[in-house]
Coordinates of C-alpha atoms in Angstrom, one line a residue:
Chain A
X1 CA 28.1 -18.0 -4.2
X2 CA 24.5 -18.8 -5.5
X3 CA 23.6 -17.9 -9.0
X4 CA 20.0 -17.1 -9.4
X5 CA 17.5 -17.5 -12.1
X6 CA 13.9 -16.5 -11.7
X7 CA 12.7 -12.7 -9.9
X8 CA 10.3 -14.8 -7.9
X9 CA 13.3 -16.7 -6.1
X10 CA 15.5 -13.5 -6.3
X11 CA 12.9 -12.2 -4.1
X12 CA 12.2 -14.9 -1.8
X13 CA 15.8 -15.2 -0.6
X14 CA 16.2 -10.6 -0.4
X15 CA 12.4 -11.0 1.5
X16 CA 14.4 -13.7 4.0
X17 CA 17.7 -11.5 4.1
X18 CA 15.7 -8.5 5.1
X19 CA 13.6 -10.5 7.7
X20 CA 16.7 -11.4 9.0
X21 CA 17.9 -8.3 9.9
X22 CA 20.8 -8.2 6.8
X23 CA 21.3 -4.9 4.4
X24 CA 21.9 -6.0 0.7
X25 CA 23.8 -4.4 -1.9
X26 CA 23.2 -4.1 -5.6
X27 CA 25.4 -3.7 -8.2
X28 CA 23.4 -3.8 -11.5
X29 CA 25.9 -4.9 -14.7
X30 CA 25.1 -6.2 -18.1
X31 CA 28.3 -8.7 -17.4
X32 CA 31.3 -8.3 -18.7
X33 CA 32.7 -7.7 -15.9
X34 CA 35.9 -5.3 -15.7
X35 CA 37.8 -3.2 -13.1
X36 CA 35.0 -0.3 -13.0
X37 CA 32.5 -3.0 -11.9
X38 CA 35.0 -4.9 -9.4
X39 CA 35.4 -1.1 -7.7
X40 CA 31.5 -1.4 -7.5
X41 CA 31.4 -4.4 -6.0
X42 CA 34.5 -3.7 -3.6
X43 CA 32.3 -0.5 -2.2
X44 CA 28.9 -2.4 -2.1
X45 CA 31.2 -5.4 0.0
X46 CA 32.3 -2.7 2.2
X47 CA 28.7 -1.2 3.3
X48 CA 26.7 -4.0 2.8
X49 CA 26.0 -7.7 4.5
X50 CA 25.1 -9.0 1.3
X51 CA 25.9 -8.0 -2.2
X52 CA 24.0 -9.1 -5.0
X53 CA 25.6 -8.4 -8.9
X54 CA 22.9 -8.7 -11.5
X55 CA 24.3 -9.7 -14.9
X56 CA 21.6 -9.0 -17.8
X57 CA 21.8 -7.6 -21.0
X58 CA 18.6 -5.6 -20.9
X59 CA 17.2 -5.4 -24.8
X60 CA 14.8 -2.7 -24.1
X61 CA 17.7 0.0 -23.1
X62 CA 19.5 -1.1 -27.3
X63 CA 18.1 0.6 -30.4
X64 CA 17.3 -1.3 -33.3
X65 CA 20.8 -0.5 -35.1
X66 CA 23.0 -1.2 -31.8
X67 CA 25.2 -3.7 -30.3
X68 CA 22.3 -5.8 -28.3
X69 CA 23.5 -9.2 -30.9
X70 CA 27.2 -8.8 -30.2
X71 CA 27.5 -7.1 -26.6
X72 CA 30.0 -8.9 -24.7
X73 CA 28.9 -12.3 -22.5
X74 CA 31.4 -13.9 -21.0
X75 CA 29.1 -15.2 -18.6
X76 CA 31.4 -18.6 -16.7
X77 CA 34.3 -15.2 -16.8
X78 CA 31.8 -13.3 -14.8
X79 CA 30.6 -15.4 -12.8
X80 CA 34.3 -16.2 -11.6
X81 CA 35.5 -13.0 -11.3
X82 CA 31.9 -12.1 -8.7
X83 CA 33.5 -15.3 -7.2
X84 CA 37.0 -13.8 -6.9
X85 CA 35.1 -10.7 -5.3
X86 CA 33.2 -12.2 -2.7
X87 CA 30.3 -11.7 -4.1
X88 CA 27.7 -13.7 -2.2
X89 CA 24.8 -13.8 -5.2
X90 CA 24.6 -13.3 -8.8
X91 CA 20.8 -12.4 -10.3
X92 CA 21.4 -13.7 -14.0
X93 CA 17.6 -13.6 -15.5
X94 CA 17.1 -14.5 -19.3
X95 CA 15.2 -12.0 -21.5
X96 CA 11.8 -14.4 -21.1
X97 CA 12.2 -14.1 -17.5
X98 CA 12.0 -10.0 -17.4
X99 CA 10.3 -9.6 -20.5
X100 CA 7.2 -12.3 -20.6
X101 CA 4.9 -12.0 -23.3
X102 CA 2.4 -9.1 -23.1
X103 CA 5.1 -6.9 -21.2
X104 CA 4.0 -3.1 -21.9
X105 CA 5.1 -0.6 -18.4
X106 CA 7.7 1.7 -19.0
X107 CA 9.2 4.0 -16.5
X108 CA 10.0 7.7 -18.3
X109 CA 12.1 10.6 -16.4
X110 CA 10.9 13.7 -19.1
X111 CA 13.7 15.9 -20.2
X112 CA 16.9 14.2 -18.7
X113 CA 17.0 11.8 -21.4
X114 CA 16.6 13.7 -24.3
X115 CA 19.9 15.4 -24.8
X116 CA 23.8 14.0 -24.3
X117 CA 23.5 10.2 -25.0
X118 CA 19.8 10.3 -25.1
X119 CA 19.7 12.1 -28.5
X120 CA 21.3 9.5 -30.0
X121 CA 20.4 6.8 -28.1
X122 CA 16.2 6.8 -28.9
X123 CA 14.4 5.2 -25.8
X124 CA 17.9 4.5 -23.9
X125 CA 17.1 5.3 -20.8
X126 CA 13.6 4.3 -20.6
X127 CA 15.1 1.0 -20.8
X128 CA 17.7 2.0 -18.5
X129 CA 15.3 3.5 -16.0
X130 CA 12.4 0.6 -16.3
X131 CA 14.9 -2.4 -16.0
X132 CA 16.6 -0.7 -13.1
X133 CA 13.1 -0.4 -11.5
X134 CA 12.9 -4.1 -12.1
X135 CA 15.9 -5.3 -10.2
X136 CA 15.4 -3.4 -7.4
X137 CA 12.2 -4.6 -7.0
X138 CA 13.6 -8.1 -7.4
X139 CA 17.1 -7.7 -5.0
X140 CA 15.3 -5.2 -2.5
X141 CA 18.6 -3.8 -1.9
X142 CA 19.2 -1.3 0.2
X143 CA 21.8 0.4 -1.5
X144 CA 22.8 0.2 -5.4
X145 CA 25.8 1.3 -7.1
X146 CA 26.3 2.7 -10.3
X147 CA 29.5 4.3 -12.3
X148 CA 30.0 7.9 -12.9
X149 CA 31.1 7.0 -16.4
X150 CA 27.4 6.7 -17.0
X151 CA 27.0 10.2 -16.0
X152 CA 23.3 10.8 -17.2
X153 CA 22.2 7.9 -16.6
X154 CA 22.9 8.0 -12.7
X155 CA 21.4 11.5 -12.4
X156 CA 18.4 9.7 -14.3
X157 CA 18.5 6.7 -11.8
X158 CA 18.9 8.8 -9.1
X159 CA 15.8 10.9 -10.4
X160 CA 14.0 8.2 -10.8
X161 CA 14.1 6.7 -7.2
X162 CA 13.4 10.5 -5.5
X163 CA 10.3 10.3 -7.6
X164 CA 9.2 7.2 -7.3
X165 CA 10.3 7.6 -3.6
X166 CA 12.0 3.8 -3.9
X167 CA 13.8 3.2 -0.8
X168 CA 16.9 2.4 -2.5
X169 CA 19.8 4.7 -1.5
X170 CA 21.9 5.3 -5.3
X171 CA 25.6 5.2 -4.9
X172 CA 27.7 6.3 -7.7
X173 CA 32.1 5.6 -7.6
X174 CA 34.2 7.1 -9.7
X175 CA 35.3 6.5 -13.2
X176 CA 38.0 3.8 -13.3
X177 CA 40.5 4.4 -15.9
X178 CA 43.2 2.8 -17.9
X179 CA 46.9 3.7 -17.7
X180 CA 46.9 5.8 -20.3
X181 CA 43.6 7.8 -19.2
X182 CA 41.0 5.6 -21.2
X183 CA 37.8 5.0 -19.4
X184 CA 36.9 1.2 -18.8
X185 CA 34.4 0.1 -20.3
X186 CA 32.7 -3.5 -21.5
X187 CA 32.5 -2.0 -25.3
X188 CA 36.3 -1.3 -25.1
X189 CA 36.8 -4.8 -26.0
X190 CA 35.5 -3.9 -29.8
X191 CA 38.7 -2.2 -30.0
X192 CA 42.2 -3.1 -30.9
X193 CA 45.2 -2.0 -29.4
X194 CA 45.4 0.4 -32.2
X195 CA 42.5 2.2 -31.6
X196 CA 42.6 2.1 -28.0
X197 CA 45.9 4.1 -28.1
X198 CA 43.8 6.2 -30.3
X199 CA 41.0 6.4 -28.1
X200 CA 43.1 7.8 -25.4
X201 CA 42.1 11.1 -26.8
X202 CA 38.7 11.3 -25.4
X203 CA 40.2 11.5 -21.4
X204 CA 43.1 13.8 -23.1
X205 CA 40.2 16.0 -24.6
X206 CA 38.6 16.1 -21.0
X207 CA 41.9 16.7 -19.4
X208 CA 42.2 19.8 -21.9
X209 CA 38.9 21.1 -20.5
X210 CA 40.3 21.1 -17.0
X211 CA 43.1 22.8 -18.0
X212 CA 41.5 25.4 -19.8
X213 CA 38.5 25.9 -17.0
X214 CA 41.3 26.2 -14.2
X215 CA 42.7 29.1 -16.5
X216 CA 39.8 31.1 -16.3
X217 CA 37.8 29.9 -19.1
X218 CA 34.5 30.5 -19.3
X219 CA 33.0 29.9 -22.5
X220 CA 31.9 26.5 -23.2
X221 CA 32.5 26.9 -27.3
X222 CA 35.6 28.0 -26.9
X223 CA 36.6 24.5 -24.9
X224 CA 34.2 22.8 -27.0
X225 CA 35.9 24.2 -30.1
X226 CA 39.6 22.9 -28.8
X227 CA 38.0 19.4 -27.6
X228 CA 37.1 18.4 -31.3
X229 CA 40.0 19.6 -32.7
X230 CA 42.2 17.2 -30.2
X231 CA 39.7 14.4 -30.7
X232 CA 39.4 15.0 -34.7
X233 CA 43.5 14.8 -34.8
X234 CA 43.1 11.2 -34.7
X235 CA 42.0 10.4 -37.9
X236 CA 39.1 7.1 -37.2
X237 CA 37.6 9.9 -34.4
X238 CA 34.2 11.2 -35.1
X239 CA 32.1 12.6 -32.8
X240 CA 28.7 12.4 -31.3
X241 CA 28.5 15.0 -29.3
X242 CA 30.6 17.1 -26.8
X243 CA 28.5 18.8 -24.4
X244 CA 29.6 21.1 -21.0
X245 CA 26.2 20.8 -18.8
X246 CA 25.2 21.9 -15.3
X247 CA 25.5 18.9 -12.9
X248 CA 21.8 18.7 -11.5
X249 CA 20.0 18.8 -14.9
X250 CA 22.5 18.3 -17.6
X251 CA 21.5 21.5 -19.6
X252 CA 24.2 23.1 -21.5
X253 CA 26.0 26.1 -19.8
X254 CA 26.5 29.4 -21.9
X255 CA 28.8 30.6 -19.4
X256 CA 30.8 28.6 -16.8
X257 CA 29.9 30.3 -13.3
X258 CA 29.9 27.0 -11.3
X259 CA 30.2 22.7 -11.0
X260 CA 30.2 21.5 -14.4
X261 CA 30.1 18.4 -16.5
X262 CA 31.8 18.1 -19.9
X263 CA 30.7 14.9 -21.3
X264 CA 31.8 13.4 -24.0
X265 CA 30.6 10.6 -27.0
X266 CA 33.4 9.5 -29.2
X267 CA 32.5 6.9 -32.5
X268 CA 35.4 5.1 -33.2
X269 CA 34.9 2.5 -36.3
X270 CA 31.2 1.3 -35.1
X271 CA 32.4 1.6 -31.3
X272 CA 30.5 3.9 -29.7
X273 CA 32.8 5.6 -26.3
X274 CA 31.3 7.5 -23.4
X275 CA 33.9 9.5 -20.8
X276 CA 33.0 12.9 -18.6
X277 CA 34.7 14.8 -16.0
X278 CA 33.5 17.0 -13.2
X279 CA 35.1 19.9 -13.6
X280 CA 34.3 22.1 -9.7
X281 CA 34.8 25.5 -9.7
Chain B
X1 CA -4.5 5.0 15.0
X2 CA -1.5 6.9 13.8
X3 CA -1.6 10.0 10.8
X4 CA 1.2 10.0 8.7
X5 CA 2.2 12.8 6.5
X6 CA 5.5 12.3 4.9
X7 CA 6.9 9.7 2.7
X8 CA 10.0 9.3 5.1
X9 CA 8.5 8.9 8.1
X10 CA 5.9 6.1 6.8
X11 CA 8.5 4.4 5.2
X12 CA 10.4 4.4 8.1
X13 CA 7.5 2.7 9.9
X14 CA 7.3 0.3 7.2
X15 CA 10.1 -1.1 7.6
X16 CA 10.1 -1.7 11.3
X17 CA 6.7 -3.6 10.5
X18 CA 8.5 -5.7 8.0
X19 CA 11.9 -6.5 10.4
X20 CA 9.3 -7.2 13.2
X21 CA 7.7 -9.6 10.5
X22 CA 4.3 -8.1 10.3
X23 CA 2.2 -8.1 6.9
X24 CA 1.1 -4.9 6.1
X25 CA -1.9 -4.4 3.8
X26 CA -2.4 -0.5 2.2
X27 CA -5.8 0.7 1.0
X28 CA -5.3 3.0 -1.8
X29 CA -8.2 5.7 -1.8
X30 CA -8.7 9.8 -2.7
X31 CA -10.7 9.7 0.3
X32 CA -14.4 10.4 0.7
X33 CA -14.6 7.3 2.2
X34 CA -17.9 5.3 1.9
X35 CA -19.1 1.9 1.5
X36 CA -17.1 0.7 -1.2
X37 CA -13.9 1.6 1.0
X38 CA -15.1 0.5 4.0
X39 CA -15.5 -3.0 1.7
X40 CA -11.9 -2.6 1.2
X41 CA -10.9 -2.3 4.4
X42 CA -12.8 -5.4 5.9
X43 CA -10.8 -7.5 3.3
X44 CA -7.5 -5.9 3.9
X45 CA -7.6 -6.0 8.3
X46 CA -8.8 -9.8 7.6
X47 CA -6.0 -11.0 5.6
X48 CA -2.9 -8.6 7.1
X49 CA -1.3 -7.6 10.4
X50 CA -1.6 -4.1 10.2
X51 CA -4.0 -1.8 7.8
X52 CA -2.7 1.2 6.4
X53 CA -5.3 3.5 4.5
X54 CA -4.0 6.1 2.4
X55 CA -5.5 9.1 1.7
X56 CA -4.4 11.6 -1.1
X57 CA -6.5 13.1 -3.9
X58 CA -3.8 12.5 -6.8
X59 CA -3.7 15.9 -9.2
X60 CA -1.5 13.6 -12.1
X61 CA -4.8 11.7 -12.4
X62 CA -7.0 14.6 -13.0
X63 CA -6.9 16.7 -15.9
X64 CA -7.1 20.2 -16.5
X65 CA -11.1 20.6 -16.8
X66 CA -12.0 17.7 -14.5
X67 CA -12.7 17.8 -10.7
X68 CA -9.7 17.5 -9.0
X69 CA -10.5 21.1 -7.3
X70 CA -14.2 20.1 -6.3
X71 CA -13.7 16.4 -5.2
X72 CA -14.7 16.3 -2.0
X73 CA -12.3 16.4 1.2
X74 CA -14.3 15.4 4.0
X75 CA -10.9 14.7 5.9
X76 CA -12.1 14.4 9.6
X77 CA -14.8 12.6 8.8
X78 CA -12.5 10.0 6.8
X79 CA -10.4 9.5 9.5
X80 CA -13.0 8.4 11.7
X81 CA -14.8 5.9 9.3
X82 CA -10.5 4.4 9.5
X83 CA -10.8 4.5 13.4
X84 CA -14.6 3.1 13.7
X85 CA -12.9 0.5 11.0
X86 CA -9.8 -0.4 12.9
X87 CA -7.4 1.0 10.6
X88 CA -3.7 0.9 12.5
X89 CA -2.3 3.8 10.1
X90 CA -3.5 6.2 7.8
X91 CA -0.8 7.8 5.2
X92 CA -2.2 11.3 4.2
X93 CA 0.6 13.2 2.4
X94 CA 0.2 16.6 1.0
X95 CA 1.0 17.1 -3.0
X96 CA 4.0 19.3 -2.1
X97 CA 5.7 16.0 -0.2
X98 CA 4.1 13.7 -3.0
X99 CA 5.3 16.1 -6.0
X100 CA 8.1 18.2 -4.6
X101 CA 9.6 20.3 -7.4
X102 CA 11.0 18.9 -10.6
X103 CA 8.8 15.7 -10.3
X104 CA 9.1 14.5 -14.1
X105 CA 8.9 10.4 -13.9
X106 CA 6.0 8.7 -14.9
X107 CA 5.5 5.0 -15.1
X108 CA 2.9 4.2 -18.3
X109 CA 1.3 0.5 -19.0
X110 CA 1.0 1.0 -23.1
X111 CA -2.3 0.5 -24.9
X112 CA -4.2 -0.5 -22.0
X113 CA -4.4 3.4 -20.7
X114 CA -5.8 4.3 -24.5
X115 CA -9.8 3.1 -24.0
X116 CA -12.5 2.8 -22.6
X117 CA -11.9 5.5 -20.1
X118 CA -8.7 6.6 -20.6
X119 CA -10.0 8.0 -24.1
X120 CA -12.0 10.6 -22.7
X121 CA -9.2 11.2 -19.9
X122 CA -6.0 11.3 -21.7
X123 CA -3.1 10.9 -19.1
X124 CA -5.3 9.6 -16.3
X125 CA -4.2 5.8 -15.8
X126 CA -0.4 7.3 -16.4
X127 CA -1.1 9.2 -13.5
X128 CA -3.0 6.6 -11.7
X129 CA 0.0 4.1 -12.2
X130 CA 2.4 6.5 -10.7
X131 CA 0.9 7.2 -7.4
X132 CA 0.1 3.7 -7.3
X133 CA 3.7 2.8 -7.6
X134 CA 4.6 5.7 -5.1
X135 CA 2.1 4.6 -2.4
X136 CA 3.7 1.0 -2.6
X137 CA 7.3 2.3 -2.1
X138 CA 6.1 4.3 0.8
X139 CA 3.8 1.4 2.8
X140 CA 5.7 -1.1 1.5
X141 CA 2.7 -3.8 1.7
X142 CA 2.4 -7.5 0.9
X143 CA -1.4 -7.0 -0.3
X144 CA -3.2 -3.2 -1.8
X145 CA -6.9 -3.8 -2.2
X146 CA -8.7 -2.0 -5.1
X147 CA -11.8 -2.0 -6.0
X148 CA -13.4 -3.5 -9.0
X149 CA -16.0 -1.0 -9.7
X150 CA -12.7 0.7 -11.5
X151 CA -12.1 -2.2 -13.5
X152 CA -9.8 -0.9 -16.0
X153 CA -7.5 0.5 -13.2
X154 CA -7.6 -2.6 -11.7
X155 CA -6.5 -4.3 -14.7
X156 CA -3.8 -1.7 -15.4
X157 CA -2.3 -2.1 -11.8
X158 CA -2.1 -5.9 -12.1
X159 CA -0.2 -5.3 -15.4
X160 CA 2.5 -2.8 -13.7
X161 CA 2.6 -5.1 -10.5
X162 CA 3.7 -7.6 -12.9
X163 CA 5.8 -6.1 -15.6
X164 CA 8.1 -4.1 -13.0
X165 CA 8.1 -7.5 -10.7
X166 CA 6.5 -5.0 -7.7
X167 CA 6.2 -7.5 -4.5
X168 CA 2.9 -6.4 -3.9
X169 CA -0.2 -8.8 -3.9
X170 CA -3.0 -7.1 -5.6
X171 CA -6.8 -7.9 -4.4
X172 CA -9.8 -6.8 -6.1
X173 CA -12.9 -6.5 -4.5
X174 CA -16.7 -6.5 -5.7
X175 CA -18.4 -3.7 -6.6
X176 CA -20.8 -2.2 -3.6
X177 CA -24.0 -0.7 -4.6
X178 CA -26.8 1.1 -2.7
X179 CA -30.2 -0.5 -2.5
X180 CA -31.0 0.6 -6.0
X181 CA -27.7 -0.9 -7.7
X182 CA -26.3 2.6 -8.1
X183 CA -22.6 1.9 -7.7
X184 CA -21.2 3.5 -4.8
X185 CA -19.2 6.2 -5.3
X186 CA -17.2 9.3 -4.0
X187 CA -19.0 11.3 -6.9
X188 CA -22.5 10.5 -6.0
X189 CA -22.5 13.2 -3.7
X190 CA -22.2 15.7 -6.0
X191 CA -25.8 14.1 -7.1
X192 CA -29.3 15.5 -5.7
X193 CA -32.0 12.7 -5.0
X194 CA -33.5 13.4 -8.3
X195 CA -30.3 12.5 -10.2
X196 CA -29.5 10.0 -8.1
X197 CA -32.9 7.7 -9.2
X198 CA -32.1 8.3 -12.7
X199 CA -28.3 7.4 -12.0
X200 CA -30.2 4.0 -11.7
X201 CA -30.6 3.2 -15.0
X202 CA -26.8 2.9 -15.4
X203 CA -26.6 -0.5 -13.2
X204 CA -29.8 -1.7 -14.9
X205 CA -28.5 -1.4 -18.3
X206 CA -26.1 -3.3 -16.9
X207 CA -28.6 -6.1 -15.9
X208 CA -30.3 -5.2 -19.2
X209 CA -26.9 -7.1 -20.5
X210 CA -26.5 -9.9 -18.8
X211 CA -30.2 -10.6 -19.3
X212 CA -29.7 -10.5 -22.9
X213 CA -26.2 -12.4 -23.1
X214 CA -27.7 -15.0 -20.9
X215 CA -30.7 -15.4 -23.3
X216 CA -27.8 -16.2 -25.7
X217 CA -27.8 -13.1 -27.4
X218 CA -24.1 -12.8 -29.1
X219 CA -24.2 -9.6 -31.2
X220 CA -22.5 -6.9 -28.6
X221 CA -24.3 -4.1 -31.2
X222 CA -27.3 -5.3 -30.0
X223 CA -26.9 -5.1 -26.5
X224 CA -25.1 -1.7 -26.4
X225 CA -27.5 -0.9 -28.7
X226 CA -30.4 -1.2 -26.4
X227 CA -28.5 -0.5 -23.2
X228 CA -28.5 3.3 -24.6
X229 CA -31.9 3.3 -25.1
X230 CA -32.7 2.1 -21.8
X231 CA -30.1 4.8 -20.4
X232 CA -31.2 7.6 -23.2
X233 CA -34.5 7.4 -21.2
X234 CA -33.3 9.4 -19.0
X235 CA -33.0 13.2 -20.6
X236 CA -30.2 14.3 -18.6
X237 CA -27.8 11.4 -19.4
X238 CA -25.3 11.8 -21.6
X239 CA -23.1 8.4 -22.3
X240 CA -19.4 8.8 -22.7
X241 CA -19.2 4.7 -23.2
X242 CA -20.5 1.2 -23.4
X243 CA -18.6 -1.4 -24.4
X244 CA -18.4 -4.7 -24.0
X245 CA -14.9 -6.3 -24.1
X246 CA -12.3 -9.3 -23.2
X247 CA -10.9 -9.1 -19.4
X248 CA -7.6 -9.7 -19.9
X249 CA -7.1 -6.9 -22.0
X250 CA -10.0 -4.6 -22.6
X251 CA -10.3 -5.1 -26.4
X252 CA -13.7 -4.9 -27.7
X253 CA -14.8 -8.0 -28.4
X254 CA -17.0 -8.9 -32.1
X255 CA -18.4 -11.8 -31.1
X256 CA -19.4 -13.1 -27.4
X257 CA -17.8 -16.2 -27.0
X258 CA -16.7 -16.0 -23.5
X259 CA -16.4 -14.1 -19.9
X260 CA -16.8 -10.5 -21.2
X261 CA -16.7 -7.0 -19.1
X262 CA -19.5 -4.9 -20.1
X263 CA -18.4 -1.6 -19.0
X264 CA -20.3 1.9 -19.0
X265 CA -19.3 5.7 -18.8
X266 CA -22.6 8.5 -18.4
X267 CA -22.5 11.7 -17.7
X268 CA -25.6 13.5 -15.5
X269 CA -24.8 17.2 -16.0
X270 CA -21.0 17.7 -14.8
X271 CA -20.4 14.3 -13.1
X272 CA -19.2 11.3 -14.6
X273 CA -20.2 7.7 -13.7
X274 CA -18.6 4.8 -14.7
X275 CA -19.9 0.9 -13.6
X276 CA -19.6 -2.5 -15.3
X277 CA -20.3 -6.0 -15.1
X278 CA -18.3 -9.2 -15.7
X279 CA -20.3 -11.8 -17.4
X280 CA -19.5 -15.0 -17.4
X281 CA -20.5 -17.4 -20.0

């Protein structure tokens, strides 16, 4: 397994695999690696002759007052576990290396990222979306995979490369979960085993939604309503949003008629948790 | 010489080029071929396997009281300037296949888009940036070819080629001019004879600079100064710009100390005519 530095190598050996005839898989991470991204990496194995994991903690996708400092790098942990996988190259740029001096293109999908994580996340996904430009246009892959756990941010991704018509075909796996329901997740190691129990509310809260939906349900508020007042049992809970959307544009619903997404943003402490479910009708 | 119409199709075509190990070099243009093009061209067939011209008069570039209905589609007549040229593809997509329905990502190089003449077009180089980006994921080249005459463009390109790491090598090519320095242009035809001769006085301000900056005059006031008396000359011009600024990043400069673009923006009646000038020191 070859760890690689610089785009401009990156890009010499994906030109060379591609002359030769081989499909290459991405999976983009920002490292610390856990079972959601080892499911990512086990599908890209599966459809691709090469699979390339790019560990970087992109800046540009943090706001001012977030995590960026004390995100997760357990780089030589990574690197073994990509090892473990099969993993044939890891694209581990610094921040000089994607962000020279004088650095000023940003990608922008309007609308999708204003609401759900967006509207507390300023700029998120114009990070998200400009960065992932920038490693496919480093990897060439032919296929990248992403988790559904980042719900809006694949439908953004996936925007983003019909638009842009990048010949990059998006895969998104399912959400990989704890025993007890939680979601996996690199910021789950912020919390103690305390407030993970705790946390397990979030997948009970989307569990409830099921539930209620399969019973004939139909008003979002209603479910909405029940949701906070599971999640707001525990006591260090408090919410950012809970939000039951249509699954091609992530608008709210006012009345369940079809596919749905109920999405969720939990604070606990200064950890910030994602989960969702699609909910089909 | 084949006519491509869908982004699929000449992707699909790009990548056989590629796995067969051809360089492929694209010509960007709105069509209206002419000189300038043709310029293009010559330099793209001599450095690359295969030539693709594309040909698409971009709306996101135009906006609402510019000339995106009038610009002229001489479309048969372009395609036989690419044949007489030896041109081995030309991509000619229609804005429905380019900008299919809920089209809403947009790639924008910051500060760079915000003068010269991207203050009297607001949203222009965002739209030129995207299309650009667009054309390369559908040709897939190794070299684009631009032409200098739009300098600011060109220098907005670069800065996305770079910044999002696009494997594209971009060439800029010299400015063509008819006998009497007019810049050649797809908007010269909507000019009669008449305005075409005063049109002139636009590439001789330009001389008019360089002759002074040369002389070792310093003070761009002075030279913008008397390059809009020269052009004021003319009754029916109206200037939109001159300015004289660094190349690397378009910023006015006080004092000229070094290589300088003097760049110029005049309106005859309802077309616009932009030309400039690097100067070297």
């Amino acid at each position: 397994m070859r760890v690689i530095r610089t785009v401009k190598q990156m890009q010499k050996i994906a030109r060379s695999l591609q002359r030769a005839g081989k499909s290459i898989g991405l999976v983009p991470t920002m490292g610390a690696l856990h079972e959601g991204h080892v499911s990512l990496i086990r599908a890209c194995r599966k459809d691709n002759d090469k699979t390339i994991v790019s560990i970087f903690v992109n800046p540009i996708q943090f706001g001012p007052s977030e995590d960026f400092k004390r995100y997760p790098r357990p780089i030589s942990q990574d690197e073994s576990v990509c090892k473990k996988c099969g993993v044939d190259l890891v694209f581990h740029p610094g921040a000089g290396e994607m962000y020279p001096e004088g650095f000023k293109t940003y990608i922008d999908v309007q609308e999708m990222g204003a609401q759900l994580c967006g509207a507390s996340r300023k700029g998120h996904f114009r990070g998200v979306t400009t960065v992932v430009a920038k490693l496919f246009n480093a990897c060439m892959p032919d296929r990248a995979y992403f988790g559904q756990k980042d719900a809006q941010q694949a439908l953004i991704i996936r925007r983003m490369v019909k638009d842009l018509n990048i010949p990059v075909a998006v895969k998104v796996m399912p959400i990989v979960r704890e025993k007890g329901g939680l979601a996996i997740s690199s910021r789950n190691a912020y919390l103690n085993e305390r407030r993970k129990e705790d946390a397990r509310v979030i997948s009970q809260s989307l569990q409830l939604a099921r539930r209620l939906i399969k019973k004939g349900v139909r008003d979002p508020g209603s479910i909405i309503w029940k949701m906070t007042a599971l999640i707001e049992s525990k006591k260090q809970a408090k919410i950012d949003y809970i939000s039951i959307v249509d699954t091609d544009h992530l608008k709210p619903v006012k009345k369940i008629s079809g596919d749905c997404l109920v999405a969720v943003a939990v604070w606990f402490g200064n950890t910030r948790l994602i989960d969702n479910m699609v909910i089909k009708l």
